[in-house]
Amino acid sequence: MGQPAYARKDRDWWRSAVIYQVYVRSFADGDGDGTGDLAGVRARLPYLAELGVDALWFSPWYLSPMKDGGYDVADYRAIDPVFGTLAEAEKLIAEARELGIRTIVDIVPNHVSDQHPWFRAALAAGPGSPERELFHFRPGRGAHGELPPTDWPSQFVGSGEPVWTRLADGDWYLHLFTPEQPDLNWAHPAVRQEHEDILRFWFERGVAGVRIDSAALLAKDPDLPDLSGHPEPHPFVDRDELHGIYRAWRRVADAYDGVFVGEVWLPDAERFARYLRPDELHTAFNFSFLSCPWDAARLRAAVDATLAQHAPVGAPATWVLCNHDVTRTVTRYGRADTGFDFATRAFGTPTDLALGTRRARAAALLSLALPGAVYLYQGEELGLPEAEIPVDRIQDPMYFRSHGVDPGRDGCRVPLPWAADMPYAGFGSQQEPWLPQPAHWASYAVDRQRNDPDSMLTLYRQAIAARPLFGVCPLTWLPTPEGVLAFTRAEGVTCIVNLAPTPAEFPRHSQLLLSSGLLDDEGRLPQDTAAWLRS
Ligand code: NOJ
């Protein structure tokens, strides 16, 4: 007999979900202290329900010294007091579920905070101790151990900073990110056991899924070879041992119908797809789509490559335009280089925001029409641009570790504007928020956009509501002139995007469902505009 269709559909929610990333610090401030919190999110759940999202992914909300915005976790089972309490998180998960919204938590298995009890114990116990085996402690090289154990580069791309720090007792420890984020030793059974327990802890609290931070970095070559000799396999990226780890995680998740989304940055499509085999992760972020320049041929190639890559393993694609690490979409699409690359970020890049916004609106209709799950990052639905943060207010370690070359990621983490005429654009703070909002921030406020038929918020709300019309079927490309993308799905619903300077004719259709901008006088689709049509 099997399951009734509706139950099957519900269990497969993640295959076509719209998932909204909440960066709690900057979402809404419930207690007025300048930092967003769980009370703020709870108060805004009706907004998220009205937007129509299926799930919320919360960037880490655990106890943390916030040396890397919470990706330095001191206790995975406690909520940081600046955000609230565990009891509040439980309430939030339950209240969201009542509104039909599932919760995804963010687990950071590659490293912990240097304030985590395990690392503190390892420091106290000294060289050669069993406590140090939970991490990667090593003596240095050179006559006096004064050289780091390997030549590995920092994962904060381009920072040129070391990934080893030497202690007064002579040992060095590994940290692929900041020194306050020591890497765990995944060859140690206690590390594996602890993480499986953490997964259970959160699934028991009703979460529906887990986002896995730095998912391809956990396993390290125990011999710690240098990178300069180009060892194969790579000493710390995408090692085969990872698949055993994720198979064990999958067994834990399956007991709760929980799902995973991996943060897997890998250029090799076949290696990427291995993580999505049926007994491993359910999904992974599609960074090739996110990084793709605003160019019809390249976007089509990225879509085709994504679908081809996922098909053999039966996993749904994900479509992502931005997150808390990358330059906001309207800014990126308004620059000469519309792609994304950590290595080329710089201060003062000229930006045409009107152009970027027009393209971002079209990109929203494109990504919400594609088969798979879609991730939105808070503020994307408001069309927020990347902010230039005054250097004396920057907090992101990426800026400091690049010695001021990389502006860092704070520009996409600015507290959201909710009400134009309120202090701090209605973020909720009684005092200056943790990051300053630019002067024009109020013009993006939710209360300005809510009833404006032409706003970005209205476009997102309408598109999310209409998206089920596309069904769950694969896409078929339609013949189009150069620079135009058009595809049909399900019962004849078509998405067309014009990136060419010449206005595009619509294919035959019975109804214009939605468009990202005005049509021209002859009813054609202008450049950088997208539409959804019913045939
Ligand atoms: C990826 C996260 O998205 C980023 O914000 C963080 O800095 C690194 N992983 C390290 O945890």
Coordinates of C-alpha atoms and ligand atoms in Angstrom, one line a residue:
M1 CA 0.0 0.0 0.0
G2 CA 2.6 2.6 0.9
Q3 CA 1.8 6.0 2.3
P4 CA -1.1 8.2 1.2
A5 CA 0.0 10.8 -1.3
Y6 CA -0.5 13.8 1.0
A7 CA 1.7 12.2 3.7
R8 CA 4.4 11.5 1.1
K9 CA 4.2 15.1 -0.1
D10 CA 4.5 16.4 3.4
R11 CA 7.6 14.2 4.1
D12 CA 9.1 15.5 0.9
W13 CA 8.6 19.2 1.8
W14 CA 12.3 19.9 1.5
R15 CA 12.4 18.9 -2.1
S16 CA 10.7 22.1 -3.2
A17 CA 10.6 24.3 -0.1
V18 CA 11.3 28.0 0.1
I19 CA 13.7 28.4 3.1
Y20 CA 14.4 31.7 4.7
Q21 CA 17.7 32.3 6.4
V22 CA 17.5 34.2 9.7
Y23 CA 20.7 35.8 10.9
V24 CA 19.2 36.4 14.4
R25 CA 21.6 39.2 15.4
S26 CA 20.2 41.4 12.7
F27 CA 16.6 40.2 12.2
A28 CA 14.6 42.0 14.9
D29 CA 15.5 43.2 18.4
G30 CA 12.9 42.2 20.9
D31 CA 14.6 43.5 24.1
G32 CA 16.0 46.7 22.7
D33 CA 19.6 46.1 23.5
G34 CA 20.9 46.6 20.0
T35 CA 21.2 43.0 19.0
G36 CA 18.5 40.9 17.3
D37 CA 17.1 38.0 19.4
L38 CA 14.6 35.2 19.6
A39 CA 11.9 37.4 21.1
G40 CA 12.3 39.6 17.9
V41 CA 11.9 36.6 15.7
R42 CA 8.9 35.3 17.6
A43 CA 7.2 38.7 17.2
R44 CA 7.8 38.6 13.5
L45 CA 6.6 35.1 12.7
P46 CA 3.4 36.4 11.2
Y47 CA 5.5 38.4 8.7
L48 CA 7.3 35.2 7.7
A49 CA 4.1 33.3 7.4
E50 CA 2.6 36.1 5.2
L51 CA 5.7 36.0 3.1
G52 CA 4.9 32.3 2.6
V53 CA 8.1 30.6 3.4
D54 CA 8.2 26.9 4.4
A55 CA 11.1 26.9 6.7
L56 CA 13.5 29.0 8.6
W57 CA 17.3 28.3 8.8
F58 CA 18.8 30.0 11.8
S59 CA 22.5 30.9 11.7
P60 CA 24.0 29.7 15.0
W61 CA 22.2 30.8 18.0
Y62 CA 24.2 29.0 20.6
L63 CA 26.4 30.2 23.4
S64 CA 29.3 31.9 21.7
P65 CA 31.9 34.6 22.3
M66 CA 30.9 35.9 18.8
K67 CA 34.4 36.0 17.4
D68 CA 32.9 34.9 14.1
G69 CA 29.3 35.9 14.4
G70 CA 28.3 32.7 16.4
Y71 CA 30.2 30.3 14.2
D72 CA 32.5 29.9 17.2
V73 CA 30.3 27.7 19.4
A74 CA 31.0 27.3 23.2
D75 CA 28.0 25.1 23.9
Y76 CA 25.7 23.5 21.3
R77 CA 23.0 22.9 23.8
A78 CA 22.6 26.4 25.1
I79 CA 21.3 29.6 23.5
D80 CA 23.5 32.6 23.8
P81 CA 22.0 34.9 26.4
V82 CA 22.1 37.8 24.0
F83 CA 19.6 35.9 21.9
G84 CA 17.4 34.4 24.7
T85 CA 17.0 31.0 26.3
L86 CA 16.6 27.4 25.3
A87 CA 13.0 27.6 26.5
E88 CA 12.4 30.5 24.1
A89 CA 14.0 28.5 21.2
E90 CA 11.6 25.7 22.0
K91 CA 8.7 28.0 22.0
L92 CA 9.9 29.6 18.7
I93 CA 10.2 26.2 17.0
A94 CA 6.7 25.2 18.2
E95 CA 5.1 28.6 17.3
A96 CA 6.6 28.6 13.8
R97 CA 5.4 25.0 13.3
E98 CA 1.9 26.1 14.2
L99 CA 2.1 28.6 11.3
G100 CA 3.3 25.8 9.0
I101 CA 6.9 26.9 9.2
R102 CA 9.7 24.4 9.9
T103 CA 13.0 25.1 11.6
I104 CA 16.5 24.3 10.5
V105 CA 19.4 24.8 12.9
D106 CA 23.0 25.4 12.0
I107 CA 25.6 22.9 13.2
V108 CA 29.3 23.8 13.0
P109 CA 31.1 20.5 13.3
N110 CA 34.5 21.5 11.9
H111 CA 35.5 23.7 14.9
V112 CA 34.4 24.9 18.2
S113 CA 35.1 28.2 20.1
D114 CA 38.3 28.4 22.1
Q115 CA 36.0 28.9 25.0
H116 CA 34.3 25.5 24.5
P117 CA 35.0 23.3 27.6
W118 CA 36.8 20.7 25.5
F119 CA 39.3 23.2 24.3
R120 CA 39.8 24.8 27.7
A121 CA 40.5 21.3 29.1
A122 CA 42.9 20.6 26.3
L123 CA 44.8 23.8 27.0
A124 CA 45.0 23.0 30.7
A125 CA 46.0 19.4 30.2
G126 CA 49.1 20.2 28.3
P127 CA 51.1 18.5 25.5
G128 CA 50.6 14.8 24.9
S129 CA 47.3 14.6 26.9
P130 CA 44.2 12.7 25.8
E131 CA 42.3 16.0 26.0
R132 CA 44.4 17.4 23.2
E133 CA 43.6 14.4 21.0
L134 CA 40.1 15.9 20.4
F135 CA 41.8 18.7 18.4
H136 CA 44.9 18.9 16.1
F137 CA 47.8 19.7 18.4
R138 CA 51.2 19.2 17.1
P139 CA 54.8 20.1 17.8
G140 CA 56.2 22.6 15.3
R141 CA 58.9 22.1 12.7
G142 CA 62.3 23.6 12.7
A143 CA 65.2 23.2 15.1
H144 CA 63.1 24.7 18.0
G145 CA 59.6 23.8 16.8
E146 CA 59.3 27.5 15.7
L147 CA 57.7 26.7 12.3
P148 CA 54.0 25.7 11.9
P149 CA 53.3 22.0 11.2
T150 CA 52.0 22.6 7.7
D151 CA 51.7 25.3 5.0
W152 CA 47.9 25.1 4.8
P153 CA 46.1 28.3 3.8
S154 CA 43.4 30.0 5.9
Q155 CA 39.9 29.3 4.8
F156 CA 39.2 33.0 5.1
V157 CA 40.2 33.2 1.4
G158 CA 43.0 35.6 0.7
S159 CA 43.7 36.4 4.3
G160 CA 47.3 35.0 4.1
E161 CA 47.0 34.4 7.8
P162 CA 48.4 31.2 9.4
V163 CA 46.1 28.3 10.4
W164 CA 48.3 27.2 13.3
T165 CA 48.8 29.0 16.6
R166 CA 51.6 28.3 19.0
L167 CA 51.0 28.0 22.7
A168 CA 53.4 28.9 25.4
D169 CA 54.0 25.2 26.1
G170 CA 55.4 24.7 22.6
D171 CA 52.4 22.9 20.9
W172 CA 50.7 24.3 17.9
Y173 CA 47.0 23.9 17.2
L174 CA 45.1 23.9 13.9
H175 CA 42.3 26.4 13.1
L176 CA 41.3 26.7 9.5
F177 CA 39.4 29.9 10.4
T178 CA 40.3 32.2 13.2
P179 CA 42.6 31.2 16.2
E180 CA 39.4 31.4 18.3
Q181 CA 37.9 28.5 16.2
P182 CA 40.1 25.4 16.9
D183 CA 39.4 22.5 14.5
L184 CA 38.1 19.3 16.0
N185 CA 39.8 15.9 15.3
W186 CA 37.1 13.9 13.4
A187 CA 39.2 10.8 13.6
H188 CA 38.4 10.7 17.3
P189 CA 35.3 8.6 18.2
A190 CA 34.2 11.1 21.0
V191 CA 33.9 13.9 18.4
R192 CA 31.6 11.7 16.3
Q193 CA 29.6 10.6 19.3
E194 CA 29.2 14.1 20.6
H195 CA 27.9 15.4 17.3
E196 CA 25.4 12.6 16.8
D197 CA 24.1 13.5 20.3
I198 CA 23.9 17.2 19.4
L199 CA 21.8 16.2 16.4
R200 CA 19.4 14.2 18.5
F201 CA 19.2 17.0 21.0
W202 CA 17.9 19.4 18.4
F203 CA 15.7 16.9 16.6
E204 CA 14.1 16.1 20.0
R205 CA 13.2 19.8 20.2
G206 CA 11.3 19.6 17.0
V207 CA 13.7 20.9 14.4
A208 CA 13.1 19.6 10.9
G209 CA 16.6 20.0 9.6
V210 CA 20.2 20.9 10.1
R211 CA 22.5 23.0 8.0
I212 CA 26.0 21.7 8.2
D213 CA 28.7 24.4 8.3
S214 CA 31.9 23.9 6.3
A215 CA 30.7 20.4 5.5
A216 CA 33.6 19.4 3.3
L217 CA 36.4 20.3 5.7
L218 CA 36.0 18.1 8.8
A219 CA 38.3 15.3 7.9
K220 CA 42.1 15.9 7.9
D221 CA 45.0 13.7 6.6
P222 CA 46.5 12.4 9.9
D223 CA 50.0 12.8 8.4
L224 CA 49.4 16.5 7.8
P225 CA 51.3 16.8 4.5
D226 CA 52.1 20.2 3.1
L227 CA 49.9 21.5 0.4
S228 CA 52.8 22.7 -1.7
G229 CA 53.6 19.1 -2.9
H230 CA 49.9 19.0 -4.2
P231 CA 49.1 15.8 -2.3
E232 CA 46.2 13.7 -3.5
P233 CA 43.8 13.4 -1.9
H234 CA 43.7 16.9 -0.5
P235 CA 44.8 16.9 3.2
F236 CA 41.7 18.7 4.4
V237 CA 39.1 19.3 1.7
D238 CA 36.5 16.7 0.5
R239 CA 38.2 13.7 2.0
D240 CA 36.6 10.3 1.5
E241 CA 36.2 9.7 5.3
L242 CA 33.5 12.4 5.4
H243 CA 31.0 10.1 3.7
G244 CA 31.1 7.6 6.6
I245 CA 30.5 10.5 9.0
Y246 CA 27.5 11.7 7.0
R247 CA 26.1 8.2 6.6
A248 CA 26.1 7.9 10.4
W249 CA 24.4 11.3 10.7
R250 CA 21.7 10.3 8.2
R251 CA 20.8 7.3 10.3
V252 CA 20.2 9.7 13.2
A253 CA 18.2 12.1 11.1
D254 CA 16.1 9.4 9.5
A255 CA 14.7 8.4 13.0
Y256 CA 13.2 11.9 13.1
D257 CA 12.5 12.5 9.4
G258 CA 15.1 15.3 9.7
V259 CA 16.9 16.7 6.7
F260 CA 20.3 18.0 6.0
V261 CA 21.6 20.9 3.9
G262 CA 25.4 20.9 3.5
E263 CA 27.6 23.9 3.0
V264 CA 29.7 22.2 0.4
W265 CA 31.9 24.5 -1.8
L266 CA 33.4 22.2 -4.3
P267 CA 34.1 22.9 -8.0
D268 CA 34.0 19.3 -9.0
A269 CA 30.4 18.3 -9.8
E270 CA 30.9 14.6 -9.4
R271 CA 32.6 15.0 -6.1
F272 CA 29.8 17.4 -4.9
A273 CA 27.1 14.9 -5.9
R274 CA 28.7 12.2 -3.7
Y275 CA 27.5 14.1 -0.6
L276 CA 23.9 13.8 -1.9
R277 CA 23.7 10.0 -2.3
P278 CA 20.5 8.6 -0.9
D279 CA 22.1 7.6 2.4
E280 CA 24.0 10.9 3.0
L281 CA 22.9 14.5 2.9
H282 CA 19.5 15.4 1.4
T283 CA 20.7 18.7 -0.1
A284 CA 23.6 21.1 -0.4
F285 CA 23.8 24.8 -1.3
N286 CA 24.2 25.6 -4.9
F287 CA 27.1 28.0 -4.9
S288 CA 27.8 27.7 -8.6
F289 CA 24.4 29.4 -9.2
L290 CA 25.1 32.0 -6.6
S291 CA 28.5 32.8 -8.1
C292 CA 27.2 32.9 -11.7
P293 CA 27.4 36.3 -13.5
W294 CA 24.2 37.8 -14.8
D295 CA 24.7 36.4 -18.3
A296 CA 22.0 34.3 -20.1
A297 CA 24.3 31.6 -21.5
R298 CA 26.2 31.2 -18.3
L299 CA 23.1 31.1 -16.2
R300 CA 21.6 28.5 -18.5
A301 CA 24.8 26.4 -18.3
A302 CA 24.7 26.7 -14.5
V303 CA 21.1 25.5 -14.3
D304 CA 21.8 22.6 -16.7
A305 CA 25.0 21.6 -14.9
T306 CA 23.2 21.7 -11.6
L307 CA 20.3 19.5 -12.8
A308 CA 22.7 17.1 -14.5
Q309 CA 24.8 16.9 -11.3
H310 CA 21.8 16.1 -9.0
A311 CA 19.9 13.7 -11.3
P312 CA 22.1 10.6 -10.9
V313 CA 21.7 10.7 -7.1
G314 CA 18.0 11.7 -7.1
A315 CA 18.6 14.8 -4.9
P316 CA 16.8 18.0 -5.5
A317 CA 18.8 21.1 -6.5
T318 CA 18.9 24.2 -4.3
W319 CA 18.9 27.7 -5.7
V320 CA 20.6 30.4 -3.7
L321 CA 21.3 34.0 -4.6
C322 CA 22.8 35.2 -1.3
N323 CA 23.5 34.5 2.3
H324 CA 25.3 36.0 5.3
D325 CA 28.7 35.5 3.7
V326 CA 28.3 37.0 0.3
T327 CA 27.7 40.5 -1.3
R328 CA 24.0 41.2 -1.4
T329 CA 22.3 40.4 -4.7
V330 CA 21.1 43.9 -5.8
T331 CA 24.7 45.2 -5.3
R332 CA 26.4 42.4 -7.0
Y333 CA 24.2 42.6 -10.1
G334 CA 24.7 46.3 -10.3
R335 CA 28.5 46.0 -10.7
A336 CA 30.8 45.5 -13.7
D337 CA 31.5 42.0 -12.4
T338 CA 28.2 40.5 -11.5
G339 CA 29.6 37.2 -10.4
F340 CA 30.7 36.4 -6.8
D341 CA 34.3 35.6 -5.7
F342 CA 35.6 36.0 -2.2
A343 CA 39.1 36.7 -3.6
T344 CA 38.0 39.9 -5.5
R345 CA 36.0 41.7 -2.9
A346 CA 37.2 45.3 -2.3
F347 CA 36.1 48.6 -0.8
G348 CA 34.5 51.3 -3.1
T349 CA 33.4 49.1 -6.0
P350 CA 31.2 51.3 -8.3
T351 CA 27.6 50.1 -8.2
D352 CA 24.4 50.9 -10.1
L353 CA 21.8 50.0 -7.6
A354 CA 18.8 50.7 -9.9
L355 CA 20.3 48.2 -12.5
G356 CA 21.2 45.7 -9.8
T357 CA 17.7 45.9 -8.3
R358 CA 16.0 45.4 -11.7
R359 CA 18.2 42.3 -12.3
A360 CA 17.7 41.0 -8.8
R361 CA 13.9 41.2 -9.3
A362 CA 14.3 39.1 -12.5
A363 CA 16.6 36.7 -10.7
A364 CA 14.0 36.2 -8.0
L365 CA 11.5 35.0 -10.6
L366 CA 14.1 32.9 -12.2
S367 CA 15.2 31.1 -9.1
L368 CA 11.7 30.6 -7.7
A369 CA 10.6 29.0 -11.0
L370 CA 13.4 26.4 -11.0
P371 CA 12.8 22.8 -9.8
G372 CA 14.2 22.2 -6.3
A373 CA 14.4 24.2 -3.0
V374 CA 15.0 27.9 -2.9
Y375 CA 16.9 29.7 -0.1
L376 CA 16.3 33.4 0.7
Y377 CA 18.5 35.4 3.0
Q378 CA 16.7 37.9 5.3
G379 CA 16.5 41.3 3.6
E380 CA 16.7 39.8 0.1
E381 CA 12.9 40.1 0.0
L382 CA 13.3 43.8 0.8
G383 CA 16.0 44.3 -1.9
L384 CA 18.5 45.5 0.6
P385 CA 21.8 46.5 -0.9
E386 CA 25.2 45.7 0.6
A387 CA 26.1 48.4 3.1
E388 CA 29.6 50.0 3.4
I389 CA 30.3 49.8 7.1
P390 CA 32.6 52.5 8.5
V391 CA 35.9 50.8 9.2
D392 CA 35.8 51.7 12.9
R393 CA 32.5 49.7 13.2
I394 CA 33.5 46.6 11.3
Q395 CA 33.3 43.4 13.4
D396 CA 33.8 40.6 10.9
P397 CA 37.1 38.7 11.4
M398 CA 37.5 38.4 7.6
Y399 CA 38.2 42.2 7.4
F400 CA 40.8 42.0 10.2
R401 CA 42.5 38.8 8.9
S402 CA 42.8 40.3 5.4
H403 CA 44.5 43.4 7.1
G404 CA 41.8 45.6 5.8
V405 CA 41.8 44.6 2.2
D406 CA 38.6 42.6 2.2
P407 CA 35.6 44.7 3.5
G408 CA 34.3 41.6 5.2
R409 CA 30.8 40.4 5.5
D410 CA 29.2 42.9 7.8
G411 CA 27.8 44.8 4.8
C412 CA 25.2 42.0 4.3
R413 CA 24.5 41.7 8.0
V414 CA 23.0 45.1 8.8
P415 CA 19.9 45.1 11.1
L416 CA 16.7 44.9 9.1
P417 CA 14.5 48.0 8.6
W418 CA 10.9 47.2 9.7
A419 CA 9.3 50.6 10.2
A420 CA 10.5 53.8 8.4
D421 CA 9.5 56.3 11.0
M422 CA 10.8 54.5 14.1
P423 CA 14.2 54.8 15.6
Y424 CA 16.7 52.6 13.9
A425 CA 14.1 51.9 11.2
G426 CA 12.1 49.9 13.6
F427 CA 14.7 47.2 14.2
G428 CA 13.6 47.4 17.8
S429 CA 16.7 48.8 19.5
Q430 CA 16.6 51.5 22.1
Q431 CA 20.3 52.1 21.5
E432 CA 22.5 52.1 18.4
P433 CA 22.3 48.6 16.9
W434 CA 25.5 46.4 16.8
L435 CA 26.1 47.4 13.2
P436 CA 25.1 50.9 11.9
Q437 CA 22.3 51.2 9.4
P438 CA 23.0 53.4 6.3
A439 CA 21.2 56.7 6.1
H440 CA 18.7 55.5 3.4
W441 CA 17.8 52.3 5.2
A442 CA 14.3 53.4 6.2
S443 CA 13.3 53.6 2.6
Y444 CA 13.5 49.8 2.4
A445 CA 11.4 49.3 5.5
V446 CA 8.8 46.6 5.6
D447 CA 6.0 49.1 6.3
R448 CA 6.9 51.1 3.2
Q449 CA 6.9 48.0 1.0
R450 CA 4.0 46.0 2.4
N451 CA 1.2 47.7 0.5
D452 CA 3.3 48.9 -2.4
P453 CA 2.3 46.8 -5.5
D454 CA 5.7 47.5 -7.1
S455 CA 7.9 46.7 -4.1
M456 CA 10.4 43.9 -3.9
L457 CA 8.5 42.5 -0.9
T458 CA 5.3 42.4 -2.9
L459 CA 7.1 40.6 -5.8
Y460 CA 8.5 38.0 -3.4
R461 CA 5.2 37.4 -1.7
Q462 CA 3.4 37.0 -5.0
A463 CA 6.0 34.8 -6.5
I464 CA 6.2 32.5 -3.4
A465 CA 2.4 32.2 -3.5
A466 CA 2.3 31.4 -7.2
R467 CA 5.3 29.1 -7.2
P468 CA 3.3 25.9 -6.6
L469 CA 1.8 26.4 -10.2
F470 CA 5.2 25.2 -11.5
G471 CA 4.6 21.8 -9.8
V472 CA 7.5 19.5 -9.2
C473 CA 8.2 18.4 -12.7
P474 CA 11.5 18.9 -14.6
L475 CA 12.0 21.8 -16.8
T476 CA 12.0 22.0 -20.6
W477 CA 13.9 24.9 -22.3
L478 CA 12.0 26.7 -25.0
P479 CA 13.8 28.0 -28.2
T480 CA 14.7 31.7 -27.6
P481 CA 16.8 34.4 -29.2
E482 CA 20.3 35.0 -27.8
G483 CA 20.2 36.5 -24.3
V484 CA 16.7 35.2 -23.5
L485 CA 16.0 32.3 -21.2
A486 CA 12.6 30.5 -21.2
F487 CA 11.5 27.2 -19.8
T488 CA 8.2 25.5 -19.1
R489 CA 7.3 23.2 -16.3
A490 CA 4.4 21.1 -15.2
E491 CA 1.0 22.1 -16.7
G492 CA 2.3 24.7 -19.1
V493 CA 3.6 27.4 -16.8
T494 CA 6.5 29.2 -18.3
C495 CA 9.3 31.4 -16.9
I496 CA 11.0 33.8 -19.3
V497 CA 13.9 36.1 -18.5
N498 CA 15.3 38.7 -20.9
L499 CA 19.0 39.6 -20.4
A500 CA 19.4 41.0 -23.9
P501 CA 19.1 44.7 -24.9
T502 CA 16.3 44.0 -27.4
P503 CA 12.8 43.5 -26.0
A504 CA 11.7 39.9 -26.1
E505 CA 8.4 38.6 -27.5
F506 CA 6.4 36.3 -25.2
P507 CA 5.8 32.7 -26.3
R508 CA 2.1 31.8 -26.8
H509 CA 0.2 32.1 -23.6
S510 CA -3.2 32.7 -22.1
Q511 CA -2.3 34.7 -19.0
L512 CA 0.5 36.8 -17.7
L513 CA 0.8 35.7 -14.1
L514 CA 3.6 37.9 -12.8
S515 CA 6.4 40.1 -14.1
S516 CA 9.4 41.6 -12.4
G517 CA 9.0 44.9 -14.2
L518 CA 6.8 46.8 -16.7
L519 CA 6.4 45.5 -20.2
D520 CA 7.0 47.9 -23.1
D521 CA 4.3 49.6 -25.1
E522 CA 4.0 46.6 -27.4
G523 CA 3.6 44.2 -24.6
R524 CA 7.2 42.9 -24.9
L525 CA 9.6 42.0 -22.1
P526 CA 12.4 44.6 -21.7
Q527 CA 16.0 43.8 -20.8
D528 CA 16.7 42.5 -17.3
T529 CA 13.0 41.6 -16.7
A530 CA 11.4 38.2 -16.1
A531 CA 7.8 37.0 -16.3
W532 CA 5.7 34.0 -15.5
L533 CA 3.1 32.9 -18.1
R534 CA 0.3 30.4 -18.2
S535 CA 0.0 28.8 -21.7
Ligands
NOJ1 C1 30.8 29.2 6.9 C2 29.9 30.2 7.5 O1 28.8 30.5 6.6 C3 30.7 31.4 7.8 O2 29.9 32.5 8.2 C4 31.8 31.1 8.8 O3 32.6 32.2 9.0 C5 32.6 29.9 8.4 N1 31.8 28.8 7.8 C6 33.3 29.3 9.6 O4 32.4 28.7 10.5

